[in-house]
Short mmCIF file of C-alpha atoms in Angstrom, two decimals:
data_model
loop_
_atom_site.label_atom_id
_atom_site.label_comp_id
_atom_site.label_asym_id
_atom_site.label_seq_id
_atom_site.Cartn_x
_atom_site.Cartn_y
_atom_site.Cartn_z
CA MET U 1301 -16.58 -2.57 5.89
CA SER U 1302 -14.57 -0.65 8.46
CA ALA U 1303 -12.29 2.36 7.95
CA ALA U 1304 -9.34 2.53 10.34
CA GLY U 1305 -9.14 6.27 10.79
CA LEU U 1306 -9.50 9.82 9.51
CA ARG U 1307 -6.72 10.56 7.07
CA LEU U 1308 -5.10 13.97 6.80
CA GLN U 1309 -4.06 14.08 3.16
CA ILE U 1310 -2.35 16.35 0.68
CA GLY U 1311 -3.43 14.99 -2.67
CA ALA U 1312 -2.87 11.23 -2.58
CA ARG U 1313 -0.29 11.40 0.20
CA THR U 1314 -1.42 10.69 3.77
CA ILE U 1315 0.33 12.99 6.27
CA ALA U 1316 -1.25 11.55 9.41
CA THR U 1317 -4.20 9.46 10.54
CA ILE U 1318 -6.52 10.17 13.47
CA PRO U 1319 -7.49 6.82 15.00
CA ARG U 1320 -11.25 6.37 14.62
CA GLN U 1321 -13.17 3.16 14.07
CA LEU U 1322 -15.68 3.91 11.33
CA LEU U 1323 -18.18 1.80 9.44
CA ARG U 1324 -17.75 2.59 5.77
CA VAL U 1325 -21.00 2.69 3.81
CA GLY U 1326 -20.32 3.16 0.11
CA MET U 1327 -23.31 4.05 -2.06
CA SER U 1328 -23.40 2.35 -5.44
CA LEU U 1329 -23.71 4.36 -8.63
CA ASP U 1330 -27.26 3.09 -9.12
CA ALA U 1331 -28.20 4.15 -5.59
CA ALA U 1332 -26.65 7.59 -6.06
CA LEU U 1333 -28.40 8.12 -9.40
CA GLY U 1334 -31.68 6.98 -7.86
CA GLY U 1335 -31.31 9.23 -4.82
CA ASP U 1336 -31.73 6.26 -2.49
CA MET U 1337 -31.21 6.67 1.24
CA PRO U 1338 -28.15 4.67 2.41
CA ASP U 1339 -28.78 1.74 4.73
CA LEU U 1340 -26.78 2.36 7.92
CA PRO U 1341 -26.09 -0.88 9.82
CA PRO U 1342 -26.07 -0.73 13.63
CA LEU U 1343 -22.85 0.61 15.15
CA GLY U 1344 -20.79 -1.70 17.33
CA ALA U 1345 -19.73 -0.71 20.83
CA ALA U 1346 -16.24 0.23 19.60
CA ASP U 1347 -17.39 2.13 16.51
CA HIS U 1348 -17.10 5.92 16.49
CA GLY U 1349 -19.50 6.40 13.58
CA TYR U 1350 -19.88 6.07 9.82
CA LEU U 1351 -18.05 7.19 6.70
CA VAL U 1352 -20.75 7.39 4.01
CA THR U 1353 -19.40 7.87 0.50
CA SER U 1354 -21.02 9.04 -2.76
CA VAL U 1355 -24.01 10.68 -1.12
CA PRO U 1356 -25.70 12.59 -3.97
CA ASP U 1357 -26.17 16.33 -3.59
CA GLY U 1358 -29.69 17.10 -2.46
CA LEU U 1359 -30.04 13.95 -0.36
CA ALA U 1360 -30.29 14.95 3.31
CA ILE U 1361 -29.35 12.35 5.92
CA THR U 1362 -30.75 12.95 9.40
CA TRP U 1363 -28.19 12.06 12.07
CA PRO U 1364 -28.47 12.82 15.81
CA GLY U 1365 -24.70 13.14 16.32
CA LEU U 1366 -21.91 14.99 14.50
CA ALA U 1367 -22.28 15.31 10.71
CA PHE U 1368 -19.28 16.54 8.75
CA GLU U 1369 -18.81 16.82 4.98
CA ARG U 1370 -15.32 15.58 4.16
CA GLN U 1371 -15.10 16.09 0.41
CA ARG U 1372 -17.07 16.80 -2.75
CA TYR U 1373 -16.55 15.35 -6.21
CA THR U 1374 -18.30 14.26 -9.36
CA ARG U 1375 -18.80 10.52 -9.69
CA TYR U 1376 -18.23 9.92 -13.38
CA TYR U 1377 -19.53 7.07 -15.52
CA VAL U 1378 -19.90 5.92 -19.12
CA ASP U 1379 -23.33 5.07 -20.53
CA LEU U 1380 -22.58 1.77 -22.27
CA ALA U 1381 -26.20 1.25 -23.36
CA GLY U 1382 -25.91 4.23 -25.70
CA GLY U 1383 -23.32 2.48 -27.85
CA GLU U 1384 -19.69 3.16 -28.71
CA ALA U 1385 -20.42 5.56 -31.56
CA ALA U 1386 -22.51 7.80 -29.30
CA TRP U 1387 -19.83 7.70 -26.59
CA ARG U 1388 -17.05 8.70 -28.96
CA ALA U 1389 -19.21 11.42 -30.52
CA GLY U 1390 -19.78 12.87 -27.04
CA LEU U 1391 -16.05 13.23 -26.36
CA SER U 1392 -14.34 16.47 -27.21
CA GLY U 1393 -12.42 16.61 -30.47
CA GLN U 1394 -9.22 17.16 -28.53
CA THR U 1395 -9.86 14.08 -26.38
CA ARG U 1396 -10.53 11.89 -29.42
CA SER U 1397 -7.38 13.18 -31.10
CA THR U 1398 -5.28 12.63 -27.96
CA MET U 1399 -6.58 9.08 -27.50
CA LYS U 1400 -5.81 8.23 -31.11
CA ARG U 1401 -2.33 9.73 -30.92
CA LYS U 1402 -1.45 7.90 -27.70
CA ALA U 1403 -2.71 4.56 -28.99
CA LYS U 1404 -0.74 4.99 -32.21
CA LYS U 1405 2.42 5.95 -30.33
CA LEU U 1406 2.23 2.96 -28.02
CA ALA U 1407 1.41 0.58 -30.87
CA SER U 1408 4.42 1.78 -32.84
CA VAL U 1409 6.69 0.68 -29.98
CA GLY U 1410 5.18 -2.81 -30.14
CA GLY U 1411 5.50 -3.33 -33.85
CA GLY U 1412 2.35 -1.52 -34.95
CA LEU U 1413 -0.29 -3.41 -32.94
CA LEU U 1414 -1.66 -3.02 -29.43
CA ASP U 1415 -1.23 -6.16 -27.32
CA VAL U 1416 -4.29 -6.16 -25.04
CA ARG U 1417 -5.22 -9.42 -23.31
CA ARG U 1418 -8.64 -10.01 -21.82
CA PHE U 1419 -9.66 -12.08 -18.77
CA ARG U 1420 -13.11 -13.12 -17.61
CA THR U 1421 -13.35 -16.66 -16.20
CA ALA U 1422 -11.96 -17.84 -12.87
CA GLU U 1423 -9.31 -19.87 -14.69
CA GLU U 1424 -8.27 -16.83 -16.71
CA LEU U 1425 -8.24 -14.59 -13.63
CA ALA U 1426 -5.99 -17.04 -11.80
CA ARG U 1427 -3.41 -16.44 -14.56
CA PHE U 1428 -4.05 -12.70 -14.59
CA HIS U 1429 -3.58 -12.14 -10.86
CA PRO U 1430 0.16 -12.81 -10.33
CA ILE U 1431 1.07 -10.75 -13.40
CA ALA U 1432 -1.11 -7.82 -12.38
CA ARG U 1433 0.04 -8.09 -8.77
CA ALA U 1434 3.68 -7.76 -9.85
CA LEU U 1435 2.71 -4.59 -11.72
CA ALA U 1436 0.73 -3.27 -8.75
CA GLU U 1437 3.79 -3.43 -6.51
CA LYS U 1438 5.48 -0.84 -8.74
CA THR U 1439 2.62 1.66 -8.85
CA TYR U 1440 1.98 4.88 -6.92
CA GLN U 1441 -1.47 3.51 -6.01
CA GLU U 1442 0.31 0.82 -4.00
CA ARG U 1443 3.12 2.96 -2.58
CA LEU U 1444 1.14 6.06 -1.62
CA MET U 1445 -2.38 4.78 -0.98
CA GLY U 1446 -2.15 1.04 -0.45
CA ALA U 1447 -4.77 0.75 -3.20
CA GLY U 1448 -3.09 -1.67 -5.57
CA LEU U 1449 -4.59 -5.01 -6.57
CA PRO U 1450 -4.74 -7.12 -3.35
CA GLY U 1451 -2.20 -9.92 -3.13
CA ASP U 1452 -3.38 -11.99 -0.15
CA ALA U 1453 -4.93 -15.42 -0.57
CA ALA U 1454 -8.29 -14.47 0.97
CA ALA U 1455 -8.74 -11.53 -1.43
CA LEU U 1456 -7.80 -13.72 -4.40
CA GLN U 1457 -10.41 -16.31 -3.42
CA LYS U 1458 -13.07 -13.60 -3.28
CA MET U 1459 -11.99 -12.37 -6.71
CA LEU U 1460 -12.18 -15.87 -8.17
CA ALA U 1461 -15.62 -16.37 -6.62
CA LEU U 1462 -16.80 -13.19 -8.36
CA ALA U 1463 -15.39 -14.51 -11.62
CA GLU U 1464 -17.30 -17.77 -11.15
CA ALA U 1465 -20.46 -15.66 -10.99
CA ASP U 1466 -19.47 -13.77 -14.18
CA ARG U 1467 -18.87 -10.58 -12.20
CA VAL U 1468 -15.30 -9.76 -13.26
CA ARG U 1469 -13.68 -8.23 -16.32
CA ALA U 1470 -9.92 -7.64 -16.44
CA TRP U 1471 -7.30 -6.60 -18.95
CA LEU U 1472 -3.52 -6.56 -19.33
CA LEU U 1473 -1.61 -4.37 -21.76
CA TYR U 1474 1.77 -5.63 -22.94
CA VAL U 1475 4.57 -3.65 -24.55
CA ASN U 1476 7.18 -5.75 -26.32
CA ASP U 1477 5.87 -8.87 -24.56
CA ALA U 1478 6.28 -7.27 -21.10
CA PRO U 1479 3.21 -6.42 -18.97
CA ALA U 1480 2.83 -2.64 -18.84
CA ALA U 1481 -0.63 -1.94 -17.36
CA TYR U 1482 -3.54 -3.74 -15.74
CA LEU U 1483 -7.22 -3.06 -15.10
CA TRP U 1484 -9.50 -5.13 -12.86
CA CYS U 1485 -13.24 -4.43 -12.64
CA SER U 1486 -16.12 -6.07 -10.80
CA ALA U 1487 -19.83 -6.03 -11.55
CA ASP U 1488 -22.57 -4.57 -9.37
CA GLY U 1489 -25.77 -5.56 -11.17
CA GLU U 1490 -25.70 -3.99 -14.63
CA THR U 1491 -22.85 -1.65 -13.66
CA LEU U 1492 -19.17 -2.54 -14.03
CA ARG U 1493 -16.99 -0.81 -11.45
CA TYR U 1494 -13.46 0.56 -11.94
CA ASP U 1495 -11.74 -1.17 -9.00
CA TYR U 1496 -7.98 -1.61 -9.50
CA VAL U 1497 -5.70 -0.04 -12.08
CA GLY U 1498 -1.98 0.57 -12.46
CA HIS U 1499 0.93 0.69 -14.86
CA ASP U 1500 4.69 0.21 -14.86
CA PRO U 1501 6.31 3.62 -14.18
CA ALA U 1502 9.08 2.70 -16.61
CA VAL U 1503 6.68 3.09 -19.54
CA ALA U 1504 4.62 5.99 -18.15
CA ALA U 1505 5.62 8.22 -21.08
CA LEU U 1506 3.62 5.92 -23.38
CA SER U 1507 0.37 6.51 -21.40
CA PRO U 1508 -0.36 2.77 -21.04
CA GLY U 1509 -3.17 3.29 -18.52
CA GLY U 1510 -5.17 5.58 -20.78
CA VAL U 1511 -4.63 3.39 -23.82
CA LEU U 1512 -5.75 0.31 -21.89
CA MET U 1513 -8.81 2.16 -20.56
CA GLU U 1514 -9.94 3.02 -24.09
CA ALA U 1515 -9.45 -0.58 -25.23
CA ALA U 1516 -11.42 -1.89 -22.25
CA LEU U 1517 -14.32 0.47 -22.89
CA SER U 1518 -14.40 -0.58 -26.55
CA ASP U 1519 -14.80 -4.19 -25.38
CA LEU U 1520 -17.55 -3.32 -22.91
CA PHE U 1521 -19.91 -1.80 -25.46
CA ALA U 1522 -20.41 -5.35 -26.75
CA ASP U 1523 -20.82 -6.78 -23.23
CA ARG U 1524 -23.89 -7.06 -20.98
CA PHE U 1525 -23.36 -3.96 -18.82
CA ALA U 1526 -25.39 -0.73 -18.94
CA ARG U 1527 -22.81 1.54 -17.28
CA PHE U 1528 -19.11 1.74 -16.49
CA ASP U 1529 -18.59 3.34 -13.08
CA PHE U 1530 -15.39 5.36 -12.54
CA THR U 1531 -16.26 5.26 -8.79
CA GLU U 1532 -15.50 7.87 -6.14
CA GLY U 1533 -13.08 10.75 -6.59
CA GLU U 1534 -12.06 12.73 -9.61
CA GLY U 1535 -9.27 12.51 -12.13
CA GLN U 1536 -8.57 14.02 -15.52
CA HIS U 1537 -8.95 10.72 -17.37
CA LYS U 1538 -12.33 10.13 -15.71
CA ARG U 1539 -13.55 13.59 -16.59
CA LEU U 1540 -12.40 13.36 -20.21
CA MET U 1541 -13.66 9.83 -20.95
CA ALA U 1542 -16.98 9.93 -19.08
CA SER U 1543 -20.34 10.49 -20.73
CA GLY U 1544 -22.07 11.50 -17.50
CA GLY U 1545 -21.57 12.28 -13.83
CA ILE U 1546 -23.39 12.94 -10.58
CA ASP U 1547 -22.28 15.44 -7.93
CA CYS U 1548 -21.57 13.63 -4.67
CA ARG U 1549 -20.08 14.18 -1.23
CA ASP U 1550 -18.56 12.00 1.49
CA LEU U 1551 -20.04 12.40 4.95
CA LEU U 1552 -18.71 11.58 8.40
CA LEU U 1553 -21.50 10.70 10.82
CA LEU U 1554 -20.02 10.43 14.30
CA ARG U 1555 -21.23 9.82 17.81
CA PRO U 1556 -21.36 13.17 19.73
CA THR U 1557 -18.43 12.42 22.05
CA VAL U 1558 -15.69 14.76 23.20
CA GLY U 1559 -13.06 12.73 21.32
CA ASN U 1560 -15.05 12.86 18.10
CA ARG U 1561 -15.61 16.61 18.44
CA GLY U 1562 -11.87 17.08 18.80
CA ALA U 1563 -11.17 14.86 15.78
CA VAL U 1564 -13.64 16.82 13.62
CA ALA U 1565 -12.10 20.14 14.73
CA LEU U 1566 -8.65 18.88 13.80
CA VAL U 1567 -9.80 17.64 10.39
CA ARG U 1568 -11.62 20.92 9.68
CA GLY U 1569 -8.54 22.92 10.62
CA PHE U 1570 -6.24 20.79 8.49
CA ASP U 1571 -8.55 20.93 5.44
CA ALA U 1572 -8.91 24.71 5.82
CA ALA U 1573 -5.12 25.15 6.05
CA ILE U 1574 -4.57 23.08 2.92
CA GLY U 1575 -7.21 25.11 1.10
CA LEU U 1576 -5.51 28.39 2.07
CA ALA U 1577 -2.12 27.00 1.05
CA LYS U 1578 -3.46 26.07 -2.39
CA LYS U 1579 -4.93 29.54 -2.88
CA ALA U 1580 -1.69 31.18 -1.75
CA ALA U 1581 0.39 29.00 -4.06
CA ALA U 1582 -1.80 30.08 -6.97
CA ALA U 1583 -1.01 33.76 -6.36
CA PRO U 1584 1.27 35.02 -9.19
CA ALA U 1585 4.03 36.33 -6.91
CA LEU U 1586 4.20 33.16 -4.82
CA HIS U 1587 3.99 31.00 -7.93
CA LYS U 1588 7.04 32.74 -9.39
CA LEU U 1589 8.86 32.42 -6.07
CA ALA U 1590 8.12 28.69 -5.96
CA LYS U 1591 9.59 28.31 -9.44
CA ARG U 1592 12.77 30.16 -8.43
CA VAL U 1593 13.11 27.96 -5.34
CA ARG U 1594 12.75 24.79 -7.44
CA ARG U 1595 15.42 26.01 -9.84
CA ALA U 1596 17.86 26.93 -7.07
#
C-alpha cells in the first residue's frame, strides 16, 4: 500500500503535505506483540522509501538510508479470550459508571431500549453499506482525514469478499429509527480490527459512538476472536476501554537523497515547532490570555 506524502498535521487537521511516494508497511497487532521484524517489499524506482507503522519499542530495524521516528503511541486492544466479566472488572469504576450512564441516557431517548443492529454476511453488509456511508459523509473522520467508510464500488467489492470469508463484523446504532452511528471491523486471523467508525454530529451529545462500541464488544465476547484491536494512534475511548496495550512508533525509512534529507528536516522542524507551541499554550499566563482572546 502506498502513502502519497508526508503530512504536516496539527491534531487531525492536515496543514500541508510534502510529496513523497512511500510504501506503507503496517504491522499487525499480532506481529507487534510478537516482536516480529516487518517484511519490507522491494522499493520501486519512483518510491522514496517506507512508512512502517506500529513498530514495537525495542525492535531495531537496520536501514542504510535515512531513518526518522514520526510518532509514538500505545496500540490498545481488548483481550476477548478473557471473557466479558474480566474485561469489565478491569475497567475503572468511573469508566463503568460513565458507560452505564451514557447507555441509559441514549436508551431513554429511544423509548428505553438501545436499537443496535448487527451485520455479518455479505448480504447483510450490502444493506449496511449505503446506510453507513451516508453517516460517514457527515463525520469529522471524512471531512478532516478522509478516513470515513469507503464509498467506491471497488472498495465495496473487497468488503463483500471479506464478508464471504467470514472476516467482517459491523454494527449500526439507531436513535428513534434514524441511523446515528456505525462501526465496521475486519478480521486478521484471530484479531478483529477497528477499521471504520463514525456518528451523526447531530446526536453527538448522546455519545452514540461510545455506546455502540460497548455494545459491539459485548457481542464479540461470544464470537470467535481472541482480541479486538483498536489499531494505530491513541484516543480517550481506546485508553479507557482497552484491557492491554503495546508501546509503538511509526518510522520513516527513506533513501538517502538530497530531497529526502530536506523533507525530513522540514518535518522535524514542523514537529518541534508544534511541540513548543503546545508547551507554551500550557503555560498559565498564556492559557489565561488564550481564554480572554476567545471571549473577546
